[in-house]
CSV table of C-alpha atoms and ligand atoms in Angstrom, one decimal:
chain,number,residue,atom,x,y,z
R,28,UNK,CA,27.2,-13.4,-5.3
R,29,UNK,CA,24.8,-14.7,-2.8
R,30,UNK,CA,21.1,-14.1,-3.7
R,31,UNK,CA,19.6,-11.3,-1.3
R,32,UNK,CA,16.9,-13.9,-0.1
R,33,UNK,CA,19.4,-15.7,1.5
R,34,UNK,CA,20.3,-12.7,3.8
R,35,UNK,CA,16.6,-11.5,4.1
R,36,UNK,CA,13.8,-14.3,4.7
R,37,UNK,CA,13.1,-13.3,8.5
R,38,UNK,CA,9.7,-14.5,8.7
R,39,UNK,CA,9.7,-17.5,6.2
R,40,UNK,CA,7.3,-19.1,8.3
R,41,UNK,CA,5.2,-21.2,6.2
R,42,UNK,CA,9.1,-22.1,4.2
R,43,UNK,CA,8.2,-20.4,1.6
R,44,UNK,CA,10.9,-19.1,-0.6
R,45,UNK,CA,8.7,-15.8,-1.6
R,46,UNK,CA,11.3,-13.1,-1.4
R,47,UNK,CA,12.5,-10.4,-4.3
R,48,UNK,CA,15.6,-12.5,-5.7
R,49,UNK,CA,18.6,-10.2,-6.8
R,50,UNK,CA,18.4,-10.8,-10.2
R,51,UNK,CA,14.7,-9.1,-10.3
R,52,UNK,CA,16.9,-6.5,-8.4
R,53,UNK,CA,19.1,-6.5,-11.6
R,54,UNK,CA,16.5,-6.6,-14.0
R,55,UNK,CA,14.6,-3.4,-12.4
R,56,UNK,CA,18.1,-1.2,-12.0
R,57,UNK,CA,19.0,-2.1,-16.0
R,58,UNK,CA,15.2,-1.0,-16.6
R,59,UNK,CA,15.6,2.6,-15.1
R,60,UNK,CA,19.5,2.4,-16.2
R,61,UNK,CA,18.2,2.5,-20.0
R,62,UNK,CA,15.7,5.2,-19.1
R,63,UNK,CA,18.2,7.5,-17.9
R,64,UNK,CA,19.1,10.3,-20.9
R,65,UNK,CA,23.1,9.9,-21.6
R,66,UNK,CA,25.4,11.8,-19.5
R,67,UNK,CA,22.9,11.6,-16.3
R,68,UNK,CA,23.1,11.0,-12.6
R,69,UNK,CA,20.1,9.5,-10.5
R,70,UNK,CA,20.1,10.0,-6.9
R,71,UNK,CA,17.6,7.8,-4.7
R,72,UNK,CA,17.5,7.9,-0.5
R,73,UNK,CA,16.7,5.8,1.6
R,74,UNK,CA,13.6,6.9,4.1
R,75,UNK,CA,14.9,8.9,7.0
R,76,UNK,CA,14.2,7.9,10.8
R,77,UNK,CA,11.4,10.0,12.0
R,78,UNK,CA,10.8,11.0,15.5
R,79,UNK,CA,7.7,10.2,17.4
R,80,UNK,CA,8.5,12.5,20.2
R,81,UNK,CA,11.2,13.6,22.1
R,82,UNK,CA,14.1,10.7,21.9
R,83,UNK,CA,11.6,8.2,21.1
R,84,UNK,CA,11.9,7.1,17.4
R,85,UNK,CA,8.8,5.4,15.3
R,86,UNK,CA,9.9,1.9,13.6
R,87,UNK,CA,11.6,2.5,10.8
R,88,UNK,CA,10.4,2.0,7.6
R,89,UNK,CA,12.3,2.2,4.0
R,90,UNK,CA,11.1,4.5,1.5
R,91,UNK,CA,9.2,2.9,-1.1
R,92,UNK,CA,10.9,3.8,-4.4
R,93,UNK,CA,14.5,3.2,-2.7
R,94,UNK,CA,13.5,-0.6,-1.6
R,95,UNK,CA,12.1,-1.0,-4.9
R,96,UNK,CA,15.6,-0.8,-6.3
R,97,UNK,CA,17.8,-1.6,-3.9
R,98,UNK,CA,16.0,-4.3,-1.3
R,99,UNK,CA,17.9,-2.2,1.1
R,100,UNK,CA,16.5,-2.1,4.4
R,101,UNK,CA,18.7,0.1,6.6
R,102,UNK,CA,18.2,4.0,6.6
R,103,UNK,CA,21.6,6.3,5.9
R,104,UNK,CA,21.7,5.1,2.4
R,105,UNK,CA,21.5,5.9,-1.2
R,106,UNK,CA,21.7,4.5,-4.6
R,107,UNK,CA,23.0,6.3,-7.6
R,108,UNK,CA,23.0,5.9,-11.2
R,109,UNK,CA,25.8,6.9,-13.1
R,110,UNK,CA,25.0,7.0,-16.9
R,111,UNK,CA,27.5,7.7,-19.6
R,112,UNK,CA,26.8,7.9,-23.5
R,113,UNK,CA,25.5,4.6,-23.0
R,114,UNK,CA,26.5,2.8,-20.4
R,115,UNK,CA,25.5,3.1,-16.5
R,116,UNK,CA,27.0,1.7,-13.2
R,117,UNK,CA,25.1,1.9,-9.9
R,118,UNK,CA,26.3,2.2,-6.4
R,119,UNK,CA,24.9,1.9,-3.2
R,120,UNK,CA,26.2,4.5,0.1
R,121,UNK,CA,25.5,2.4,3.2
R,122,UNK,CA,25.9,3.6,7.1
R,123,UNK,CA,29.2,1.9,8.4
R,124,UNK,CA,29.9,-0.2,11.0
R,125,UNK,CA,29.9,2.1,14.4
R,126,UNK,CA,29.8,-0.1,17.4
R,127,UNK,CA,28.5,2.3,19.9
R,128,UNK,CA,25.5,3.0,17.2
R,129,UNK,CA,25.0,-0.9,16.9
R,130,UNK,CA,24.7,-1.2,20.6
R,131,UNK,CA,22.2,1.3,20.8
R,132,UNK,CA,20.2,1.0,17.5
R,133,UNK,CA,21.6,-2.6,16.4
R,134,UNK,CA,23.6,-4.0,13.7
R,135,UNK,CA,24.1,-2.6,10.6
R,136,UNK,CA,25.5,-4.5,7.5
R,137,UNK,CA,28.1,-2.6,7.0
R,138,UNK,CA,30.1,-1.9,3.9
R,139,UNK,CA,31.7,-5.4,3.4
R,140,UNK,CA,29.2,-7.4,3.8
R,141,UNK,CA,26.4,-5.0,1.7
R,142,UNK,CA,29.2,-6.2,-1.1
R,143,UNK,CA,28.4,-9.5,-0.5
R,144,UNK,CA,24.8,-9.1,-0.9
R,145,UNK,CA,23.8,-6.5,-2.8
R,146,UNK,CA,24.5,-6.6,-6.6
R,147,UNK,CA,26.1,-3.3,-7.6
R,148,UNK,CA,28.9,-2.1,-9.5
R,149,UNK,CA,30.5,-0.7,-5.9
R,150,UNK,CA,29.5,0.0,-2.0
R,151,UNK,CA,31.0,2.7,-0.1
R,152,UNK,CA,30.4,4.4,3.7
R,153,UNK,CA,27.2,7.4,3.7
R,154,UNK,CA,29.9,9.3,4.9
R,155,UNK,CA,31.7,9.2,1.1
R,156,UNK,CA,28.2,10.2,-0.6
R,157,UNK,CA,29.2,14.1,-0.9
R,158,UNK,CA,32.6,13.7,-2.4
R,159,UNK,CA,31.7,10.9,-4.7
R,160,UNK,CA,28.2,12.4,-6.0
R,161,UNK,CA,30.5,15.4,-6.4
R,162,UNK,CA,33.0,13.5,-8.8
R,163,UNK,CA,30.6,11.2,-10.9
R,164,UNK,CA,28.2,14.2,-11.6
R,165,UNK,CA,31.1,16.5,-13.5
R,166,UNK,CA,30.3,16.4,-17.0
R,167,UNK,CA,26.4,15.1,-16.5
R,168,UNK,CA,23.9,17.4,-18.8
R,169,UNK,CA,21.2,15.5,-16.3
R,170,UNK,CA,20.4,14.9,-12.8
R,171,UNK,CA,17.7,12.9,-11.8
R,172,UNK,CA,16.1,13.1,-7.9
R,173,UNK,CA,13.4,11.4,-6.0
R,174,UNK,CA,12.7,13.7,-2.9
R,175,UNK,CA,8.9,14.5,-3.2
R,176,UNK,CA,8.0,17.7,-2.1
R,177,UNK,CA,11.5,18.2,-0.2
R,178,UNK,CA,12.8,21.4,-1.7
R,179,UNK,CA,15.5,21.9,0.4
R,180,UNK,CA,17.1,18.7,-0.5
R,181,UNK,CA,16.6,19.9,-4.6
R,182,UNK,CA,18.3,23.6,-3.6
R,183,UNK,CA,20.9,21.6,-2.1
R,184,UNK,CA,21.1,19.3,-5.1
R,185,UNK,CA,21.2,22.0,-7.6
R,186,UNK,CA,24.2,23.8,-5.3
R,187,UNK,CA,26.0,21.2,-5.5
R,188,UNK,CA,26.0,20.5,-9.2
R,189,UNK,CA,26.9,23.1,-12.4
R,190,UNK,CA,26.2,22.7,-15.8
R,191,UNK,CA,23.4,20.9,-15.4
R,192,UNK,CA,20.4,20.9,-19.2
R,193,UNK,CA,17.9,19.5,-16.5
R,194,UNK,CA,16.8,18.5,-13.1
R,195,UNK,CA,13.8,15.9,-12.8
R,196,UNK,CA,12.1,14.1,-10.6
R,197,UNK,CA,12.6,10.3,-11.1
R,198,UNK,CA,9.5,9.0,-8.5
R,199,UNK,CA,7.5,8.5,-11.8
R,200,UNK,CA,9.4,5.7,-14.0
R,201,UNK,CA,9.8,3.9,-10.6
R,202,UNK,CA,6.7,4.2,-9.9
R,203,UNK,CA,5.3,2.8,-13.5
R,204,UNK,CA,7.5,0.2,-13.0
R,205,UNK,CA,5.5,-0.7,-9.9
R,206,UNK,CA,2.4,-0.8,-11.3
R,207,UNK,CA,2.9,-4.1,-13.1
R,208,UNK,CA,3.7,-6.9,-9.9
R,209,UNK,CA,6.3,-9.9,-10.7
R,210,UNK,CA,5.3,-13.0,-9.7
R,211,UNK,CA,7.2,-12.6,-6.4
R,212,UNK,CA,5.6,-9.6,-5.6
R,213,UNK,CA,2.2,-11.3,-6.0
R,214,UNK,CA,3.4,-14.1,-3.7
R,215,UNK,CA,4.3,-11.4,-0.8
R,216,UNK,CA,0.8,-9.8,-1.4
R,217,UNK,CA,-0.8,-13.1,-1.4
R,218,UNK,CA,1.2,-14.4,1.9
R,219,UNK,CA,-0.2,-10.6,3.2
R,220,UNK,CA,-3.6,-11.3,2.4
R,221,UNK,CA,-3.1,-14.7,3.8
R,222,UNK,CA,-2.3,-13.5,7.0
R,223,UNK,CA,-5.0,-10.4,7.3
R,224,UNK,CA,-7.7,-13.5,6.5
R,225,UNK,CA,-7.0,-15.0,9.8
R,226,UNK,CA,-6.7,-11.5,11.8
R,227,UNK,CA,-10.5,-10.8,9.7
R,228,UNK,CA,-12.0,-14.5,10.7
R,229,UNK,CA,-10.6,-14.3,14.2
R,230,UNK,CA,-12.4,-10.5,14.6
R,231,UNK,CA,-15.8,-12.3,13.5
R,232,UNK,CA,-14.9,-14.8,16.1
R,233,UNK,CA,-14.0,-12.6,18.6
R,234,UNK,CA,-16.8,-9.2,18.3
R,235,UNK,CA,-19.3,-10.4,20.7
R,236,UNK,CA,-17.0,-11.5,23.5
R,237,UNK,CA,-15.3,-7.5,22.7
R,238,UNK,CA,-15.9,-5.3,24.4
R,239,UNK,CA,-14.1,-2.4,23.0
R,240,UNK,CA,-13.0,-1.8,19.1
R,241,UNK,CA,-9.8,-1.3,20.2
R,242,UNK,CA,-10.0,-4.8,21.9
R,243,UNK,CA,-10.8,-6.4,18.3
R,244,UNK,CA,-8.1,-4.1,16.8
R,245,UNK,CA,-5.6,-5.7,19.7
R,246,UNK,CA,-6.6,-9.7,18.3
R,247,UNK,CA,-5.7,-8.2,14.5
R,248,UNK,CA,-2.7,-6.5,15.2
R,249,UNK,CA,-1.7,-9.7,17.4
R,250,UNK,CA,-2.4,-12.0,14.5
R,251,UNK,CA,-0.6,-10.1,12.5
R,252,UNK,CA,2.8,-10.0,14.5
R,253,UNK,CA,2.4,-13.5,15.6
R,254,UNK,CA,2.3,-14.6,11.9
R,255,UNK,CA,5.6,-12.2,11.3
R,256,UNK,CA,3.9,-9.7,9.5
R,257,UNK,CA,5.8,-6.9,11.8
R,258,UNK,CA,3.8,-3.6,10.7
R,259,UNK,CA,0.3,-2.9,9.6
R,260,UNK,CA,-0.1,-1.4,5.9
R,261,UNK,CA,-2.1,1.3,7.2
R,262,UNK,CA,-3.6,2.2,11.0
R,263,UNK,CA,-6.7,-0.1,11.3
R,264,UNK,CA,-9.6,1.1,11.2
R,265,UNK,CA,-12.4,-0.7,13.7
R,266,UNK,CA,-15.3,1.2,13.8
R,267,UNK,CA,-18.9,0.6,15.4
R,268,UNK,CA,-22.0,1.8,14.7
R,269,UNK,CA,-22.1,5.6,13.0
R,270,UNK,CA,-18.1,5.4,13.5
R,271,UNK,CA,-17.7,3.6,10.7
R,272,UNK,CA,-19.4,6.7,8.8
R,273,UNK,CA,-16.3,8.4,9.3
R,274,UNK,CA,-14.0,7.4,6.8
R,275,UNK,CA,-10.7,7.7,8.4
R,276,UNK,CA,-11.9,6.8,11.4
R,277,UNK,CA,-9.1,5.3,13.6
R,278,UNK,CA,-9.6,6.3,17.6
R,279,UNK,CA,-11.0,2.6,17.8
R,280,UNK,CA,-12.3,3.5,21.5
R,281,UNK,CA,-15.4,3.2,21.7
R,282,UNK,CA,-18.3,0.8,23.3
R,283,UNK,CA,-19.3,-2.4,20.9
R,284,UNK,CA,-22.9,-2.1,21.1
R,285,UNK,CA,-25.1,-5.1,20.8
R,286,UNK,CA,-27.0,-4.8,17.1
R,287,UNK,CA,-24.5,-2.9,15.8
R,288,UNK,CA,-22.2,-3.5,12.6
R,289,UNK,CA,-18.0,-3.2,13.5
R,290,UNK,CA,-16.5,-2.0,9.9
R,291,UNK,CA,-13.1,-3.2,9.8
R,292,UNK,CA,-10.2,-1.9,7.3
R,293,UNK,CA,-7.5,-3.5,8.7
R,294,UNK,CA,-4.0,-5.2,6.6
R,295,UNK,CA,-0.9,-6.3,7.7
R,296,UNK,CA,2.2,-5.1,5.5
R,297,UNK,CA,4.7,-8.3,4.9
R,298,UNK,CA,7.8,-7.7,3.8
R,299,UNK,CA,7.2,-4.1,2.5
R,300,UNK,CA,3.5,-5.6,0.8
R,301,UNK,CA,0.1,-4.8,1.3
R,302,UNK,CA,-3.1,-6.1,1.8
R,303,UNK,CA,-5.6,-3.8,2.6
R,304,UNK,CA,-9.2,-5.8,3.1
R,305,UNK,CA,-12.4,-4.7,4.8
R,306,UNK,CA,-15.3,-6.2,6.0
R,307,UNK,CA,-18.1,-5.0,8.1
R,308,UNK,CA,-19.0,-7.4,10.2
R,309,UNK,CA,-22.1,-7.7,13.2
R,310,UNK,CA,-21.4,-7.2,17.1
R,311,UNK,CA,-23.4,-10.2,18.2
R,312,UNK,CA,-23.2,-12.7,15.1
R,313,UNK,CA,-26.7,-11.5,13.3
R,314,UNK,CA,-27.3,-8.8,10.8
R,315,UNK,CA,-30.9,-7.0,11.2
R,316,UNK,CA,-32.9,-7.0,8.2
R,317,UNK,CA,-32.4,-3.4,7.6
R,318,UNK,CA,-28.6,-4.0,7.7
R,319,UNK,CA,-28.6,-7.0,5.8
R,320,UNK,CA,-30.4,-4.8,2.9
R,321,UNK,CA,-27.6,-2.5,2.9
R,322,UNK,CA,-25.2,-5.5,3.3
R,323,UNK,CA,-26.5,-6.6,0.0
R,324,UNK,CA,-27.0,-4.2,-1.8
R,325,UNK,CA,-23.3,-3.2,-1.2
R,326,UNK,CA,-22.2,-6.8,-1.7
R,327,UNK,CA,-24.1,-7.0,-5.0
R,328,UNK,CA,-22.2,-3.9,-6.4
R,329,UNK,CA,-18.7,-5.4,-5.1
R,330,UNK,CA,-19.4,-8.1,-7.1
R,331,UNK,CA,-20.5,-6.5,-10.3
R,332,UNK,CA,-17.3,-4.4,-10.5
R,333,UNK,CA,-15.0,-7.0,-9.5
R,334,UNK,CA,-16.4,-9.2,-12.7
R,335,UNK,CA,-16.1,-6.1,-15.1
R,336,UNK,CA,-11.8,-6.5,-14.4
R,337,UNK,CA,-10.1,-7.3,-17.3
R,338,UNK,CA,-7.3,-6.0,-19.5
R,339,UNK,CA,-8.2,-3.0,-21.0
R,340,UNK,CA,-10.8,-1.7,-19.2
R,341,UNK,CA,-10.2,1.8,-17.7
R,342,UNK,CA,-10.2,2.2,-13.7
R,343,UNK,CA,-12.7,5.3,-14.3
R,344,UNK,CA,-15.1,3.2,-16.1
R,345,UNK,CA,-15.0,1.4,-13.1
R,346,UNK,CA,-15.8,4.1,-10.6
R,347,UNK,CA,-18.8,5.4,-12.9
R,348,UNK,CA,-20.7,2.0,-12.9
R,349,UNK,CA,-20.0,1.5,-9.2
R,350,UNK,CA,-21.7,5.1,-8.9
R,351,UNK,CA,-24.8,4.2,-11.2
R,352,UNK,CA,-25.1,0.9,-9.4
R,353,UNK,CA,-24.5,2.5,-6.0
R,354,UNK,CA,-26.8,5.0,-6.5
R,355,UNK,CA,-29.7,2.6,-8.1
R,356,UNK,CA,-29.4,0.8,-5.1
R,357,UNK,CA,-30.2,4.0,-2.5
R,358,UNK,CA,-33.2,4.4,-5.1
R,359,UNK,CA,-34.5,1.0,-4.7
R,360,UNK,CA,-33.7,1.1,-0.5
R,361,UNK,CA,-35.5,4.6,-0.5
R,362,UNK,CA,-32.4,6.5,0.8
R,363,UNK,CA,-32.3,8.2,-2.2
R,364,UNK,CA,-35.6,9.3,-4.5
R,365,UNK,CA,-35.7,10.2,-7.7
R,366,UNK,CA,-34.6,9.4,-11.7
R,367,UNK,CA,-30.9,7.7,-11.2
R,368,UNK,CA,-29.9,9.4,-14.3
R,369,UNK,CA,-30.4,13.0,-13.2
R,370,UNK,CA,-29.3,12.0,-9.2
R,371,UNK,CA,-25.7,11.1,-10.8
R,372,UNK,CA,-26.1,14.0,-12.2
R,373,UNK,CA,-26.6,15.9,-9.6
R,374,UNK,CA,-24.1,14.0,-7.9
R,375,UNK,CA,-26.5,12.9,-4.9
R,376,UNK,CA,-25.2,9.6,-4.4
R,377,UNK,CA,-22.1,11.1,-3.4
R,378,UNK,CA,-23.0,12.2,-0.4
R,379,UNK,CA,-23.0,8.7,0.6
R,380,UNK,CA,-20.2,7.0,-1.3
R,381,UNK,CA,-17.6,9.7,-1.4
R,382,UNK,CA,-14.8,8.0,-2.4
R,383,UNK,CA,-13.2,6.0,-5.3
R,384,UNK,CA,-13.7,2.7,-5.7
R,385,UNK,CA,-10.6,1.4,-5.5
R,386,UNK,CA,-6.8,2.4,-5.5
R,387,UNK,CA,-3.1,0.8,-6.6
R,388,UNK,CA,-2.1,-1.9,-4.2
R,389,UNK,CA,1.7,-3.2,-4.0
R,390,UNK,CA,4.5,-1.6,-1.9
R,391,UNK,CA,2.6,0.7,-0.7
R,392,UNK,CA,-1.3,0.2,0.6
R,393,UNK,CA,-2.2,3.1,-1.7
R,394,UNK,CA,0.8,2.2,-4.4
R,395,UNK,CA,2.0,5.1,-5.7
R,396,UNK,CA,1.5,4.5,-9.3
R,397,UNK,CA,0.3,6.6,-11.6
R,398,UNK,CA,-3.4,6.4,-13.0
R,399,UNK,CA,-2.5,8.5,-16.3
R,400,UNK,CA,-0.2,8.3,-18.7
R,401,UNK,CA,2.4,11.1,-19.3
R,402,UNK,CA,0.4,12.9,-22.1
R,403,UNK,CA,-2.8,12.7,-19.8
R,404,UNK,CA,-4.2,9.9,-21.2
R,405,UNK,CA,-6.1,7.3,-18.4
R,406,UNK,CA,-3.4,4.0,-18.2
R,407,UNK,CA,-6.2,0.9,-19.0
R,408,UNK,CA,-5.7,-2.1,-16.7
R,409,UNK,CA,-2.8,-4.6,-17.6
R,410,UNK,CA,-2.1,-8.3,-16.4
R,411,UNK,CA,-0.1,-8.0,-13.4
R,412,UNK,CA,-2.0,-4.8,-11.8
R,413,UNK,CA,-3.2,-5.4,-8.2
R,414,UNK,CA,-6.1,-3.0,-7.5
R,415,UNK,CA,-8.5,-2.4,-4.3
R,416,UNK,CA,-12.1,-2.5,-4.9
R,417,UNK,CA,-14.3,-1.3,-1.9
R,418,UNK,CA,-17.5,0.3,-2.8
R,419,UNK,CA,-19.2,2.0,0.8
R,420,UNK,CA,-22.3,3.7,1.8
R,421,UNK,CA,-22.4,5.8,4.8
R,422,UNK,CA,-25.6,6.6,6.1
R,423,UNK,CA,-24.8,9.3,9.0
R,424,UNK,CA,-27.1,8.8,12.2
R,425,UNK,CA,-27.9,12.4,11.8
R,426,UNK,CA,-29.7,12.5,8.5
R,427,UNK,CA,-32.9,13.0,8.7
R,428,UNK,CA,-33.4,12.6,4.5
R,429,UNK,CA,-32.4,8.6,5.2
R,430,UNK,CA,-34.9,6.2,6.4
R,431,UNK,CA,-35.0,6.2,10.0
R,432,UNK,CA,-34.7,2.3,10.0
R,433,UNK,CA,-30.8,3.0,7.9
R,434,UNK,CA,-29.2,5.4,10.2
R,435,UNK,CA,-26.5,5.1,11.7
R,436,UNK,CA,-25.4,2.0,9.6
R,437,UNK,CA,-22.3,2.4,7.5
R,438,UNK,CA,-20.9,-0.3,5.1
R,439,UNK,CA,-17.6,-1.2,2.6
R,440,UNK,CA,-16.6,-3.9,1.4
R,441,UNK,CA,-13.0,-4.3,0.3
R,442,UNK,CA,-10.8,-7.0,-1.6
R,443,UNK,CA,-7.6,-7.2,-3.6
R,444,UNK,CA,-8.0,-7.9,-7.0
R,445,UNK,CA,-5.2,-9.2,-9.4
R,446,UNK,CA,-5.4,-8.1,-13.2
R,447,UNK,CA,-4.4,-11.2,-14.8
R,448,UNK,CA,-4.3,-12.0,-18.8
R,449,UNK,CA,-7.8,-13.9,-18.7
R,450,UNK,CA,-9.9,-11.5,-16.2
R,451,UNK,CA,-8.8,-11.0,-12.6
R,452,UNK,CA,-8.0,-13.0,-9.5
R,453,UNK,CA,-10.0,-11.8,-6.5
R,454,UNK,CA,-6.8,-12.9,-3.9
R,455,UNK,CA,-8.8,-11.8,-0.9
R,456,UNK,CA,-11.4,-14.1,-2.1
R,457,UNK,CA,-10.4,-16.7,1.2
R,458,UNK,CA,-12.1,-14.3,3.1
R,459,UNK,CA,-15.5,-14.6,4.5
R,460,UNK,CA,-17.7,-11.7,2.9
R,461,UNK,CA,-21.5,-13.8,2.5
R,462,UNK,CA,-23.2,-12.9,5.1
R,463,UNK,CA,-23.8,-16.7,5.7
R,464,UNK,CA,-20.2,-17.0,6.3
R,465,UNK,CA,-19.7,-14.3,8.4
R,466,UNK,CA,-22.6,-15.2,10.5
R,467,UNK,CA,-21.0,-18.6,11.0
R,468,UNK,CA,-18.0,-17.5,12.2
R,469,UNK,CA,-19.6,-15.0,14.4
R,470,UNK,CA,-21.6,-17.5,15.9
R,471,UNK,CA,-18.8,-20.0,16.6
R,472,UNK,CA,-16.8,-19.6,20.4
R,473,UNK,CA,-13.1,-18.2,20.5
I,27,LIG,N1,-7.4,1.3,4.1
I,27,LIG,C1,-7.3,2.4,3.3
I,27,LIG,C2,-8.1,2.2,2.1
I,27,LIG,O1,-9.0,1.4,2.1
I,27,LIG,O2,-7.9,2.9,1.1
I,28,LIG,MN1,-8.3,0.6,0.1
I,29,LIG,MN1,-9.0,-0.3,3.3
């Protein structure tokens, strides 16, 4: 059988051969395949087509868990797991070849030629998914699902089967296999990340010739699509001045104002991976000193907590030491007063970095995968995790407790950080974060 890369590498642009081969494919079905309890069925979906409004369709994109196991791109699918005492076969339900719903929605693979492709015991039409799930799941003490939250689809599920010792919800094991990247999945990040540094370095080119964030947002998406990254991980965020104190801040339509910082989340997705990198960055290519304290201060903290990554060391020990550093740094910039000890006590400094410091990174630009163990236990970092870190401090223009001179300014910095064996690789690391740096290429003409 032909490798799945050979079908797949649409945007191989810098001929790289980075793609998921099928025998990873292989190796992550037997992995789930041995999980399964004997006598089991395990249904996965593909994502379904969602509207935008009226006929008008967003771009599809597949479900997470599915493409994990599959590489399966198309919607109107499913894989299932059939397990026996010991043995399992999977098979894959694809949508079949309908010419009037290729001419309107283009090609689809089609039964045949998934065959060719896709390494699975047996391929057969959507249309057959009913009466063959029906078939394989007689005799199965165990039925295994990955819906979410969609009850309806578990009612339907349960209808449809009898017999059944237990029902359960498969998203987990998938998504602890996730949590540990193969070396081709840290090539797609990488070549994600690669691609997000130039939309960052041409947005610290291009701010003081902007005249709107959603002008700077326009050059990052552009990069993006012109380097065949086809979808952003996440809607950008470009915010100016006390925007960027809202955290999900996303309207992008406002003003650049001359002396202001622009925080930028922004990450392209490339095939199915994330990068998810911000920077904060100035409007006209200088930081005032009372940003620049921030800036540094911030930076400083970044730093610390990237160089505590190792295997081993617990996410949450993490997030506590980014909140005593965080907060020691308001003490020392006068935002916040008082004895550090009792302010993290009193959890003051959250008021100003709400959130965690970092988050999962992989298929998804918040990867699903789980942060404790089944019995409760915190999972401790492993070669092979990629993690976000992006401490922040927002410092709302309205707050009259916060020096006058630090109002208004809000600040994260963000990278991707690979757990490896020795420490961690910071793989954002290519992108300009010194203030030195960012200055430069603020100041240079695009
Ligand atoms: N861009 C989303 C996040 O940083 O978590
Ligand atoms: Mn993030
Ligand atoms: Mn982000």
């Amino acid at each position: 059988m032909p490798a799945i890369a050979t079908l797949l590498p649409l945007y191989d642009i810098e001929k790289e051969h980075v793609l998921i081969s099928e025998k990873e494919y292989r190796k992550r079905k037997t992995r789930l395949g041995r999980k399964l309890k004997p006598f089991s069925v395990a249904v996965l979906f593909s994502a379904v087509q969602k509207t935008r409004s009226n006929d008008t369709e967003y771009p599809y994109r597949q479900n997470s868990n599915f493409y994990y196991m599959s590489g399966f791109k198309e919607d109107s699918a499913v894989l299932i797991f059939v397990k026996e005492a010991k043995n399992f076969k999977t098979y894959l339900f694809v949508a079949k070849k309908d010419k009037t719903q290729e001419l309107w929605h283009g090609k689809r693979l089609g039964v045949d030629k998934a065959k060719e492709l896709f390494d699975v015991d047996d391929i057969f039409e959507f249309d057959a998914f009913n009466e063959k799930f029906k078939k394989n799941v007689v005799g199965k003490h165990h039925i295994y699902y990955d819906f979410g939250l969609d009850y309806a689809k578990v009612k339907l599920l349960k209808r449809s089967t009898k017999n059944v010792l237990s029902y359960e919800n498969i998203a987990s094991y998938i998504e602890t296999m996730r949590l540990i990247k193969s070396k081709s999945e840290i090539k797609l990040i990488k070549k994600a990340i690669s691609i997000t540094k130039k939309a960052h370095h041409k947005a610290m080119k291009r701010a003081k010739k902007s005249e709107y964030e959603y002008q700077l947002q326009a050059d990052i998406e552009y990069v993006f699509r012109k380097n065949g990254a086809y979808s952003d991980a996440y809607t950008s965020i470009v915010a100016c001045g006390n925007a960027a104190n809202t955290l999900h801040y996303i309207n992008n339509n406002k003003k650049l104002v001359q002396g202001e910082l622009i925080l930028i989340d922004a990450g392209c997705e490339y095939e199915y991976y994330a990068s998810d990198i911000t920077r904060t960055i100035p409007v006209n290519g200088g930081y005032t000193k009372a940003q620049t304290e921030v800036y540094e201060m911030v930076l400083h903290v970044q730093k610390e907590i990237i160089a505590m990554i190792k295997p081993n060391v617990f996410r949450s020990a993490l997030q506590k030491k980014s909140e005593e550093l965080l907060c020691q740094g308001m003490v020392s910039l006068g935002i916040l007063n008082g004895d550090v000890k009792t302010l993290i006590k009193e959890k003051a400094h959250k008021k100003y970095y709400p959130h965690g410091i970092g988050h999962w990174m992989g298929l998804d630009v918040h990867d699903e995968c789980p942060y404790k163990k089944l019995n409760g236990n915190e999972i401790p970092l492993k070669p092979g995790m990629v993690m976000t870190i992006e401490p922040g401090i927002y410092l709302d223009e309205e707050d009259e407790n916060i020096p006058n001179k630090y109002r208004g300014i809000g600040i994260r910095i963000e990278d991707d950080i690979l757990v490896t064996k020795e420490g961690c690789e910071n793989l954002s690391s290519c992108i300009a974060k010194e203030i030195k740096e960012i200055t430069r290429k603020s100041s240079s003409n695009l």
